[in-house]
Structures are given as structure tokens and as C-alpha cells.
CSV table of N, CA, C and O and ligand atoms in Angstrom, one decimal:
chain,number,residue,atom,x,y,z
A,1,MET,N,11.8,-17.5,-18.1
A,1,MET,CA,13.2,-17.3,-17.5
A,1,MET,C,13.3,-18.1,-16.2
A,1,MET,O,12.9,-17.7,-15.2
A,2,LYS,N,13.9,-19.3,-16.4
A,2,LYS,CA,13.9,-20.2,-15.3
A,2,LYS,C,14.6,-19.7,-14.0
A,2,LYS,O,14.1,-19.9,-12.9
A,3,ASP,N,15.7,-19.0,-14.2
A,3,ASP,CA,16.5,-18.6,-13.0
A,3,ASP,C,16.2,-17.1,-12.5
A,3,ASP,O,16.7,-16.7,-11.5
A,4,CYS,N,15.3,-16.4,-13.2
A,4,CYS,CA,15.0,-15.0,-12.8
A,4,CYS,C,14.3,-15.0,-11.5
A,4,CYS,O,13.3,-15.7,-11.3
A,5,ILE,N,14.8,-14.2,-10.6
A,5,ILE,CA,14.3,-14.3,-9.2
A,5,ILE,C,12.8,-13.8,-9.2
A,5,ILE,O,12.0,-14.4,-8.4
A,6,PHE,N,12.4,-12.9,-10.0
A,6,PHE,CA,11.0,-12.4,-9.9
A,6,PHE,C,10.1,-13.4,-10.7
A,6,PHE,O,8.9,-13.5,-10.3
A,7,CYS,N,10.6,-14.1,-11.7
A,7,CYS,CA,9.8,-15.1,-12.3
A,7,CYS,C,9.5,-16.2,-11.3
A,7,CYS,O,8.4,-16.8,-11.2
A,8,ARG,N,10.6,-16.5,-10.5
A,8,ARG,CA,10.4,-17.6,-9.5
A,8,ARG,C,9.4,-17.1,-8.4
A,8,ARG,O,8.6,-18.0,-7.9
A,9,ILE,N,9.4,-15.9,-8.0
A,9,ILE,CA,8.4,-15.4,-7.1
A,9,ILE,C,7.0,-15.4,-7.7
A,9,ILE,O,6.1,-15.9,-7.1
A,10,ALA,N,6.9,-15.1,-9.0
A,10,ALA,CA,5.6,-15.1,-9.7
A,10,ALA,C,5.1,-16.5,-9.7
A,10,ALA,O,3.9,-16.7,-9.6
A,11,ARG,N,5.9,-17.5,-9.9
A,11,ARG,CA,5.5,-18.9,-9.9
A,11,ARG,C,5.3,-19.5,-8.5
A,11,ARG,O,4.7,-20.6,-8.4
A,12,GLY,N,5.8,-18.8,-7.5
A,12,GLY,CA,5.6,-19.3,-6.2
A,12,GLY,C,6.7,-20.2,-5.8
A,12,GLY,O,6.7,-20.8,-4.7
A,13,ASP,N,7.8,-20.3,-6.6
A,13,ASP,CA,9.0,-21.1,-6.2
A,13,ASP,C,9.8,-20.5,-5.1
A,13,ASP,O,10.4,-21.3,-4.3
A,14,ILE,N,9.8,-19.2,-5.0
A,14,ILE,CA,10.4,-18.5,-3.9
A,14,ILE,C,9.3,-17.9,-3.1
A,14,ILE,O,8.4,-17.2,-3.7
A,15,PRO,N,9.3,-18.1,-1.8
A,15,PRO,CA,8.2,-17.5,-1.0
A,15,PRO,C,8.3,-15.9,-1.0
A,15,PRO,O,9.4,-15.4,-1.1
A,16,SER,N,7.1,-15.3,-1.0
A,16,SER,CA,7.1,-13.8,-0.8
A,16,SER,C,5.8,-13.5,-0.1
A,16,SER,O,4.9,-14.3,0.0
A,17,SER,N,5.8,-12.3,0.5
A,17,SER,CA,4.6,-11.8,1.2
A,17,SER,C,3.8,-11.1,0.1
A,17,SER,O,3.9,-9.9,-0.2
A,18,LYS,N,2.8,-11.9,-0.4
A,18,LYS,CA,2.0,-11.4,-1.5
A,18,LYS,C,1.0,-10.4,-1.0
A,18,LYS,O,0.3,-10.7,0.0
A,19,VAL,N,0.8,-9.3,-1.7
A,19,VAL,CA,-0.2,-8.3,-1.3
A,19,VAL,C,-1.4,-8.4,-2.2
A,19,VAL,O,-2.5,-8.2,-1.8
A,20,TYR,N,-1.2,-8.7,-3.5
A,20,TYR,CA,-2.3,-8.7,-4.5
A,20,TYR,C,-1.8,-9.5,-5.7
A,20,TYR,O,-0.6,-9.5,-6.0
A,21,GLU,N,-2.8,-10.2,-6.3
A,21,GLU,CA,-2.4,-11.0,-7.5
A,21,GLU,C,-3.6,-11.1,-8.5
A,21,GLU,O,-4.7,-11.2,-8.1
A,22,THR,N,-3.3,-11.0,-9.7
A,22,THR,CA,-4.3,-11.3,-10.8
A,22,THR,C,-3.6,-12.3,-11.7
A,22,THR,O,-2.5,-12.7,-11.5
A,23,GLU,N,-4.3,-12.6,-12.8
A,23,GLU,CA,-3.8,-13.5,-13.8
A,23,GLU,C,-2.5,-13.1,-14.4
A,23,GLU,O,-1.6,-13.9,-14.7
A,24,ARG,N,-2.3,-11.8,-14.5
A,24,ARG,CA,-1.1,-11.3,-15.2
A,24,ARG,C,-0.1,-10.6,-14.4
A,24,ARG,O,1.0,-10.3,-14.8
A,25,VAL,N,-0.5,-10.2,-13.1
A,25,VAL,CA,0.5,-9.4,-12.3
A,25,VAL,C,0.5,-9.9,-10.9
A,25,VAL,O,-0.5,-10.5,-10.4
A,26,VAL,N,1.6,-9.6,-10.2
A,26,VAL,CA,1.7,-9.9,-8.7
A,26,VAL,C,2.3,-8.7,-8.0
A,26,VAL,O,3.2,-8.1,-8.5
A,27,ALA,N,1.8,-8.4,-6.8
A,27,ALA,CA,2.4,-7.4,-5.9
A,27,ALA,C,2.8,-8.1,-4.6
A,27,ALA,O,2.1,-8.9,-4.1
A,28,PHE,N,4.0,-7.8,-4.2
A,28,PHE,CA,4.5,-8.4,-3.0
A,28,PHE,C,5.4,-7.4,-2.2
A,28,PHE,O,5.9,-6.4,-2.8
A,29,ASP,N,5.6,-7.6,-0.9
A,29,ASP,CA,6.5,-6.8,-0.1
A,29,ASP,C,7.9,-6.9,-0.5
A,29,ASP,O,8.4,-8.0,-0.7
A,30,ASP,N,8.6,-5.8,-0.6
A,30,ASP,CA,10.1,-5.8,-0.9
A,30,ASP,C,10.8,-6.4,0.3
A,30,ASP,O,10.4,-6.2,1.4
A,31,ILE,N,11.8,-7.2,0.0
A,31,ILE,CA,12.5,-7.9,1.1
A,31,ILE,C,13.4,-7.0,1.9
A,31,ILE,O,13.7,-7.3,3.1
A,32,ASN,N,13.7,-5.8,1.3
A,32,ASN,CA,14.6,-4.9,2.0
A,32,ASN,C,13.9,-3.5,1.9
A,32,ASN,O,14.3,-2.6,1.2
A,33,PRO,N,12.8,-3.3,2.7
A,33,PRO,CA,12.0,-2.1,2.5
A,33,PRO,C,12.7,-0.8,2.8
A,33,PRO,O,13.4,-0.7,3.8
A,34,MET,N,12.5,0.2,1.9
A,34,MET,CA,13.1,1.5,2.1
A,34,MET,C,12.1,2.5,2.7
A,34,MET,O,12.4,3.6,3.0
A,35,ALA,N,10.9,2.0,3.0
A,35,ALA,CA,9.9,2.8,3.6
A,35,ALA,C,8.9,1.9,4.3
A,35,ALA,O,8.9,0.7,4.0
A,36,PRO,N,8.1,2.4,5.2
A,36,PRO,CA,7.1,1.5,5.9
A,36,PRO,C,6.3,0.7,5.0
A,36,PRO,O,5.9,-0.5,5.2
A,37,VAL,N,5.9,1.3,3.8
A,37,VAL,CA,5.2,0.5,2.8
A,37,VAL,C,6.2,0.5,1.6
A,37,VAL,O,6.7,1.5,1.1
A,38,HIS,N,6.6,-0.7,1.2
A,38,HIS,CA,7.4,-0.9,0.0
A,38,HIS,C,7.0,-2.1,-0.7
A,38,HIS,O,7.4,-3.3,-0.4
A,39,VAL,N,6.2,-1.9,-1.7
A,39,VAL,CA,5.6,-3.1,-2.5
A,39,VAL,C,6.2,-3.1,-3.9
A,39,VAL,O,6.5,-2.0,-4.4
A,40,ILE,N,6.5,-4.3,-4.4
A,40,ILE,CA,7.0,-4.4,-5.7
A,40,ILE,C,5.8,-5.0,-6.6
A,40,ILE,O,5.2,-6.0,-6.2
A,41,VAL,N,5.6,-4.4,-7.7
A,41,VAL,CA,4.5,-4.9,-8.6
A,41,VAL,C,5.2,-5.4,-9.9
A,41,VAL,O,6.0,-4.6,-10.5
A,42,ILE,N,4.9,-6.6,-10.3
A,42,ILE,CA,5.6,-7.2,-11.5
A,42,ILE,C,4.5,-7.8,-12.4
A,42,ILE,O,3.5,-8.3,-12.0
A,43,PRO,N,4.9,-7.8,-13.7
A,43,PRO,CA,4.1,-8.7,-14.6
A,43,PRO,C,4.6,-10.1,-14.4
A,43,PRO,O,5.7,-10.4,-14.1
A,44,LYS,N,3.7,-11.1,-14.5
A,44,LYS,CA,4.1,-12.5,-14.4
A,44,LYS,C,5.0,-12.9,-15.5
A,44,LYS,O,5.9,-13.7,-15.4
A,45,GLU,N,4.7,-12.3,-16.7
A,45,GLU,CA,5.5,-12.6,-17.9
A,45,GLU,C,6.9,-11.9,-17.7
A,45,GLU,O,6.9,-10.8,-17.2
A,46,HIS,N,7.9,-12.6,-18.2
A,46,HIS,CA,9.3,-12.0,-18.0
A,46,HIS,C,9.5,-10.9,-19.1
A,46,HIS,O,9.5,-11.2,-20.3
A,47,ILE,N,9.6,-9.7,-18.6
A,47,ILE,CA,9.9,-8.6,-19.5
A,47,ILE,C,11.1,-7.9,-18.8
A,47,ILE,O,11.0,-7.6,-17.6
A,48,ALA,N,12.2,-7.8,-19.4
A,48,ALA,CA,13.4,-7.4,-18.7
A,48,ALA,C,13.4,-6.0,-18.2
A,48,ALA,O,13.7,-5.8,-17.0
A,49,THR,N,13.1,-5.0,-19.0
A,49,THR,CA,13.1,-3.6,-18.5
A,49,THR,C,11.9,-2.8,-19.1
A,49,THR,O,11.2,-3.3,-20.0
A,50,LEU,N,11.8,-1.6,-18.7
A,50,LEU,CA,10.7,-0.7,-19.2
A,50,LEU,C,10.9,-0.5,-20.7
A,50,LEU,O,9.9,-0.3,-21.4
A,51,MET,N,12.1,-0.6,-21.2
A,51,MET,CA,12.4,-0.4,-22.6
A,51,MET,C,11.8,-1.6,-23.5
A,51,MET,O,11.7,-1.4,-24.7
A,52,GLU,N,11.5,-2.7,-22.8
A,52,GLU,CA,11.0,-3.8,-23.6
A,52,GLU,C,9.5,-3.8,-23.7
A,52,GLU,O,8.9,-4.7,-24.3
A,53,ILE,N,8.8,-2.8,-23.0
A,53,ILE,CA,7.4,-2.7,-23.1
A,53,ILE,C,7.0,-2.2,-24.5
A,53,ILE,O,7.6,-1.2,-24.9
A,54,THR,N,6.1,-2.9,-25.2
A,54,THR,CA,5.7,-2.4,-26.5
A,54,THR,C,4.1,-2.4,-26.5
A,54,THR,O,3.5,-2.9,-25.6
A,55,GLU,N,3.6,-1.9,-27.6
A,55,GLU,CA,2.1,-1.8,-27.7
A,55,GLU,C,1.5,-3.2,-27.8
A,55,GLU,O,0.3,-3.4,-27.5
A,56,THR,N,2.3,-4.2,-28.2
A,56,THR,CA,1.8,-5.6,-28.3
A,56,THR,C,1.5,-6.2,-26.9
A,56,THR,O,0.9,-7.2,-26.8
A,57,GLU,N,1.9,-5.5,-25.9
A,57,GLU,CA,1.8,-6.0,-24.5
A,57,GLU,C,0.3,-6.0,-24.1
A,57,GLU,O,0.0,-6.5,-23.0
A,58,GLY,N,-0.6,-5.4,-24.8
A,58,GLY,CA,-2.0,-5.5,-24.6
A,58,GLY,C,-2.5,-5.0,-23.3
A,58,GLY,O,-3.2,-5.7,-22.6
A,59,GLY,N,-2.2,-3.8,-23.0
A,59,GLY,CA,-2.7,-3.2,-21.7
A,59,GLY,C,-2.0,-3.6,-20.5
A,59,GLY,O,-2.6,-3.4,-19.4
A,60,LEU,N,-0.9,-4.2,-20.6
A,60,LEU,CA,-0.2,-4.7,-19.4
A,60,LEU,C,0.1,-3.6,-18.4
A,60,LEU,O,-0.1,-3.7,-17.2
A,61,MET,N,0.6,-2.4,-18.9
A,61,MET,CA,0.9,-1.3,-18.0
A,61,MET,C,-0.3,-0.8,-17.3
A,61,MET,O,-0.2,-0.4,-16.2
A,62,THR,N,-1.4,-0.9,-18.0
A,62,THR,CA,-2.7,-0.5,-17.3
A,62,THR,C,-3.0,-1.4,-16.2
A,62,THR,O,-3.4,-1.0,-15.1
A,63,GLU,N,-2.8,-2.7,-16.4
A,63,GLU,CA,-3.0,-3.7,-15.3
A,63,GLU,C,-2.0,-3.5,-14.2
A,63,GLU,O,-2.3,-3.6,-13.0
A,64,ILE,N,-0.8,-3.1,-14.5
A,64,ILE,CA,0.2,-2.9,-13.5
A,64,ILE,C,-0.2,-1.6,-12.7
A,64,ILE,O,-0.1,-1.7,-11.4
A,65,VAL,N,-0.7,-0.6,-13.3
A,65,VAL,CA,-1.1,0.6,-12.6
A,65,VAL,C,-2.3,0.3,-11.7
A,65,VAL,O,-2.4,0.7,-10.6
A,66,ALA,N,-3.2,-0.6,-12.2
A,66,ALA,CA,-4.4,-1.0,-11.4
A,66,ALA,C,-3.9,-1.7,-10.2
A,66,ALA,O,-4.5,-1.6,-9.1
A,67,ALA,N,-2.9,-2.6,-10.3
A,67,ALA,CA,-2.3,-3.3,-9.2
A,67,ALA,C,-1.6,-2.4,-8.2
A,67,ALA,O,-1.7,-2.6,-7.0
A,68,VAL,N,-1.0,-1.4,-8.7
A,68,VAL,CA,-0.3,-0.3,-7.9
A,68,VAL,C,-1.4,0.3,-7.0
A,68,VAL,O,-1.3,0.5,-5.8
A,69,GLN,N,-2.5,0.7,-7.7
A,69,GLN,CA,-3.7,1.3,-7.0
A,69,GLN,C,-4.2,0.4,-5.9
A,69,GLN,O,-4.5,0.8,-4.8
A,70,GLU,N,-4.4,-0.9,-6.2
A,70,GLU,CA,-5.0,-1.8,-5.3
A,70,GLU,C,-4.0,-2.0,-4.1
A,70,GLU,O,-4.4,-2.1,-3.0
A,71,ALA,N,-2.7,-2.2,-4.4
A,71,ALA,CA,-1.7,-2.4,-3.4
A,71,ALA,C,-1.7,-1.1,-2.4
A,71,ALA,O,-1.7,-1.3,-1.2
A,72,ALA,N,-1.8,0.1,-3.0
A,72,ALA,CA,-1.9,1.3,-2.2
A,72,ALA,C,-3.1,1.3,-1.3
A,72,ALA,O,-3.0,1.6,-0.1
A,73,ARG,N,-4.2,0.8,-1.8
A,73,ARG,CA,-5.4,0.8,-1.0
A,73,ARG,C,-5.3,-0.3,0.1
A,73,ARG,O,-5.6,0.0,1.3
A,74,LEU,N,-4.8,-1.5,-0.2
A,74,LEU,CA,-4.6,-2.5,0.8
A,74,LEU,C,-3.6,-2.2,1.9
A,74,LEU,O,-3.8,-2.6,3.0
A,75,LYS,N,-2.6,-1.4,1.5
A,75,LYS,CA,-1.6,-0.9,2.5
A,75,LYS,C,-2.0,0.3,3.2
A,75,LYS,O,-1.2,0.8,4.1
A,76,GLY,N,-3.1,0.9,2.8
A,76,GLY,CA,-3.6,2.1,3.5
A,76,GLY,C,-2.9,3.4,3.2
A,76,GLY,O,-2.9,4.4,4.0
A,77,VAL,N,-2.2,3.5,2.0
A,77,VAL,CA,-1.5,4.7,1.6
A,77,VAL,C,-2.2,5.4,0.4
A,77,VAL,O,-1.6,6.4,-0.1
A,78,ASP,N,-3.4,4.9,0.0
A,78,ASP,CA,-4.0,5.5,-1.2
A,78,ASP,C,-4.4,7.0,-0.9
A,78,ASP,O,-4.4,7.8,-1.9
A,79,ARG,N,-4.7,7.3,0.3
A,79,ARG,CA,-5.0,8.7,0.6
A,79,ARG,C,-3.8,9.6,1.0
A,79,ARG,O,-3.7,10.7,0.7
A,80,THR,N,-3.0,8.9,1.8
A,80,THR,CA,-1.8,9.7,2.3
A,80,THR,C,-0.8,9.9,1.2
A,80,THR,O,0.0,10.9,1.3
A,81,GLY,N,-0.7,9.0,0.3
A,81,GLY,CA,0.2,9.2,-0.9
A,81,GLY,C,1.3,8.2,-0.9
A,81,GLY,O,1.6,7.6,0.1
A,82,PHE,N,1.9,8.2,-2.0
A,82,PHE,CA,3.0,7.2,-2.2
A,82,PHE,C,3.8,7.6,-3.4
A,82,PHE,O,3.4,8.5,-4.2
A,83,ARG,N,4.9,7.0,-3.6
A,83,ARG,CA,5.8,7.2,-4.8
A,83,ARG,C,5.9,6.0,-5.6
A,83,ARG,O,6.1,4.9,-5.0
A,84,VAL,N,5.9,6.1,-6.9
A,84,VAL,CA,6.1,5.0,-7.8
A,84,VAL,C,7.4,5.2,-8.5
A,84,VAL,O,7.7,6.2,-9.1
A,85,VAL,N,8.2,4.1,-8.5
A,85,VAL,CA,9.6,4.2,-9.1
A,85,VAL,C,9.8,3.0,-10.0
A,85,VAL,O,9.5,1.9,-9.6
A,86,VAL,N,10.3,3.2,-11.2
A,86,VAL,CA,10.7,2.2,-12.1
A,86,VAL,C,12.2,2.4,-12.4
A,86,VAL,O,12.5,3.4,-13.1
A,87,ASN,N,13.1,1.6,-11.9
A,87,ASN,CA,14.5,1.8,-12.3
A,87,ASN,C,14.7,1.0,-13.6
A,87,ASN,O,14.3,-0.1,-13.8
A,88,CYS,N,15.4,1.7,-14.5
A,88,CYS,CA,15.7,1.1,-15.8
A,88,CYS,C,17.1,1.1,-16.2
A,88,CYS,O,17.8,2.1,-16.3
A,89,ASN,N,17.6,-0.1,-16.3
A,89,ASN,CA,19.0,-0.4,-16.7
A,89,ASN,C,20.0,0.2,-15.7
A,89,ASN,O,19.7,0.6,-14.6
A,90,GLU,N,21.3,0.2,-16.1
A,90,GLU,CA,22.4,0.4,-15.1
A,90,GLU,C,22.3,1.8,-14.5
A,90,GLU,O,22.4,1.9,-13.2
A,91,ASP,N,22.2,2.8,-15.2
A,91,ASP,CA,22.3,4.2,-14.6
A,91,ASP,C,21.0,4.4,-13.8
A,91,ASP,O,21.0,5.3,-12.9
A,92,GLY,N,19.9,3.7,-14.1
A,92,GLY,CA,18.7,3.9,-13.4
A,92,GLY,C,18.7,3.1,-12.1
A,92,GLY,O,17.8,3.2,-11.3
A,93,GLY,N,19.8,2.3,-11.9
A,93,GLY,CA,19.9,1.5,-10.6
A,93,GLY,C,19.1,0.2,-10.7
A,93,GLY,O,18.9,-0.4,-9.6
A,94,GLN,N,18.8,-0.3,-11.8
A,94,GLN,CA,18.1,-1.6,-11.9
A,94,GLN,C,19.0,-2.7,-11.6
A,94,GLN,O,20.1,-2.9,-12.1
A,95,VAL,N,18.6,-3.5,-10.6
A,95,VAL,CA,19.4,-4.7,-10.1
A,95,VAL,C,18.8,-6.0,-10.7
A,95,VAL,O,19.5,-6.9,-11.1
A,96,ILE,N,17.5,-6.0,-10.6
A,96,ILE,CA,16.8,-7.3,-11.1
A,96,ILE,C,16.1,-7.0,-12.5
A,96,ILE,O,15.3,-6.1,-12.6
A,97,PHE,N,16.6,-7.7,-13.4
A,97,PHE,CA,16.2,-7.5,-14.8
A,97,PHE,C,14.9,-8.2,-15.2
A,97,PHE,O,14.9,-9.0,-16.1
A,98,HIS,N,13.9,-8.0,-14.4
A,98,HIS,CA,12.5,-8.3,-14.6
A,98,HIS,C,11.7,-7.1,-14.3
A,98,HIS,O,11.7,-6.7,-13.1
A,99,LEU,N,11.0,-6.5,-15.2
A,99,LEU,CA,10.3,-5.2,-15.0
A,99,LEU,C,9.6,-5.2,-13.7
A,99,LEU,O,8.8,-6.2,-13.4
A,100,HIS,N,9.8,-4.2,-12.9
A,100,HIS,CA,9.0,-4.1,-11.6
A,100,HIS,C,8.8,-2.6,-11.3
A,100,HIS,O,9.7,-1.7,-11.6
A,101,VAL,N,7.8,-2.4,-10.6
A,101,VAL,CA,7.4,-1.0,-10.1
A,101,VAL,C,7.5,-1.0,-8.6
A,101,VAL,O,6.9,-1.9,-7.9
A,102,HIS,N,8.2,-0.1,-8.0
A,102,HIS,CA,8.3,0.1,-6.6
A,102,HIS,C,7.2,1.0,-6.2
A,102,HIS,O,7.0,2.1,-6.8
A,103,VAL,N,6.5,0.7,-5.1
A,103,VAL,CA,5.5,1.5,-4.5
A,103,VAL,C,5.9,1.8,-3.1
A,103,VAL,O,6.0,0.9,-2.2
A,104,LEU,N,6.3,3.1,-2.8
A,104,LEU,CA,6.8,3.5,-1.6
A,104,LEU,C,5.9,4.5,-0.8
A,104,LEU,O,5.5,5.5,-1.4
A,105,GLY,N,5.7,4.2,0.4
A,105,GLY,CA,4.8,5.1,1.2
A,105,GLY,C,4.9,4.8,2.7
A,105,GLY,O,5.7,4.1,3.2
A,106,GLY,N,4.0,5.5,3.4
A,106,GLY,CA,3.9,5.3,4.9
A,106,GLY,C,4.8,6.2,5.6
A,106,GLY,O,4.8,6.2,6.9
A,107,ARG,N,5.5,7.0,4.9
A,107,ARG,CA,6.3,8.1,5.6
A,107,ARG,C,6.4,9.3,4.5
A,107,ARG,O,6.2,9.0,3.3
A,108,LYS,N,6.8,10.4,5.0
A,108,LYS,CA,7.0,11.5,4.1
A,108,LYS,C,8.3,11.3,3.4
A,108,LYS,O,9.4,11.3,4.0
A,109,LEU,N,8.2,11.1,2.1
A,109,LEU,CA,9.4,10.8,1.3
A,109,LEU,C,10.2,12.1,1.0
A,109,LEU,O,9.6,13.1,0.7
A,110,GLN,N,11.5,12.0,1.1
A,110,GLN,CA,12.3,13.2,0.8
A,110,GLN,C,12.7,13.1,-0.7
A,110,GLN,O,12.3,12.2,-1.4
A,111,ASP,N,13.5,14.0,-1.1
A,111,ASP,CA,14.0,14.0,-2.5
A,111,ASP,C,15.1,12.9,-2.6
A,111,ASP,O,16.2,13.1,-2.2
A,112,GLU,N,14.6,11.7,-3.0
A,112,GLU,CA,15.5,10.5,-3.0
A,112,GLU,C,15.7,10.0,-4.4
A,112,GLU,O,15.9,8.8,-4.6
A,113,LEU,N,15.7,10.9,-5.3
A,113,LEU,CA,15.7,10.4,-6.7
A,113,LEU,C,17.2,10.2,-7.1
A,113,LEU,O,17.4,9.8,-8.2
A,114,GLY,N,18.1,10.5,-6.3
A,114,GLY,CA,19.5,10.2,-6.6
A,114,GLY,C,20.2,11.3,-7.4
A,114,GLY,O,21.2,11.0,-8.0
B,201,LIG,P1,15.8,-2.7,-8.4
B,201,LIG,O1,17.0,-2.0,-7.9
B,201,LIG,O2,16.1,-3.8,-9.4
B,201,LIG,O3,14.8,-1.7,-9.0
B,201,LIG,O4,15.1,-3.3,-7.2
B,201,LIG,C1,15.0,-4.7,-6.9
B,201,LIG,C2,14.3,-4.8,-5.6
B,201,LIG,O5,14.0,-6.1,-5.4
B,201,LIG,C3,15.1,-4.3,-4.4
B,201,LIG,O6,14.4,-3.3,-3.7
B,201,LIG,C4,15.2,-5.6,-3.5
B,201,LIG,O7,15.2,-5.3,-2.1
B,201,LIG,C5,14.1,-6.4,-4.0
B,201,LIG,N1,14.4,-7.9,-3.9
B,201,LIG,C6,15.5,-8.5,-4.3
B,201,LIG,N2,15.4,-9.8,-4.1
B,201,LIG,C7,14.2,-10.0,-3.5
B,201,LIG,C8,13.5,-11.2,-3.1
B,201,LIG,O8,14.0,-12.4,-3.1
B,201,LIG,N3,12.2,-11.0,-2.5
B,201,LIG,C9,11.7,-9.8,-2.4
B,201,LIG,N4,10.5,-9.7,-1.9
B,201,LIG,N5,12.3,-8.7,-2.9
B,201,LIG,C10,13.5,-8.8,-3.4
B,202,LIG,ZN1,11.7,-12.8,-14.9
């Protein structure tokens, strides 16, 4: 997806503050953080939403979870705790249609599920 903003971040066409990267996933700081720690974890492959994940993805979600864990460690919230959020489609509040996981921490989060 040439024009997808997260594909462009994955390729390095748009600069981002990268936290962690593997062959298949990238973690970077959210540009508009909602908490002291707000990391976005994405697959490098363009997958639009959580609904597009299938078993043929070959362990991609496991890699994403591993990247969430690593980002939490690198940001120092692995022990204090954090929240993982995936917004899916319109009612879920998804704005960027490239699958991504929000990792929020560094403060006591309230009930912000909307
Ligand atoms: P969504 O609402 O789709 O789940 O969240 C999209 C997130 O991407 C938002 O938290 C927004 O701040 C973040 N975001 C949008 N554009 C950029 C960008 O160019 N760079 C970075 N680092 N984050 C972005
Ligand atoms: Zn994309």
C-alpha cells in the first residue's frame, strides 16, 4: 500500500521514533501520545484491520505480542503495567487502516474504553 501512512513508516519513508524492530514488525512512539508511554506496534505487511488476520498469517500476532512485551521492557513499564488497545473499524475508533496495537503506560490509566 503505497500511500498508507504506517506502510510508509515501516519502510522508513516517513520518520518515526522507532522503539523496536524485527523482520516482520515495527514499534514506534505515537505522534500524539495519550500517556507518558504510547507505543504503536505494527506488522510491516499491510493488513487493514484485526478482522483481516487469519491463520495463514503464520504467527504474526505472536510476533506482535512479543514486540509489545519488548517495547514495554524498553520503555520501563513491563513491571508497572500497561494497556494494549486495538481499535477496529469505525465504531472502534480506528483512524489508520493498517493494523496496529497501542501500548499505553507510564501513568495509572482510568476507565478510558469509551
Ligand atoms: P487509531 O485511532 O487508528 O487506532 O490510531 C492511530 C494512531 O496513530 C493515533 O494514536 C495517532 O496519534 C497515530 N499516528 C497518526 N499518524 C502518525 C504518524 O505520522 N506518526 C506516528 N508516530 N503516529 C501517528
Ligand atoms: Zn499499510
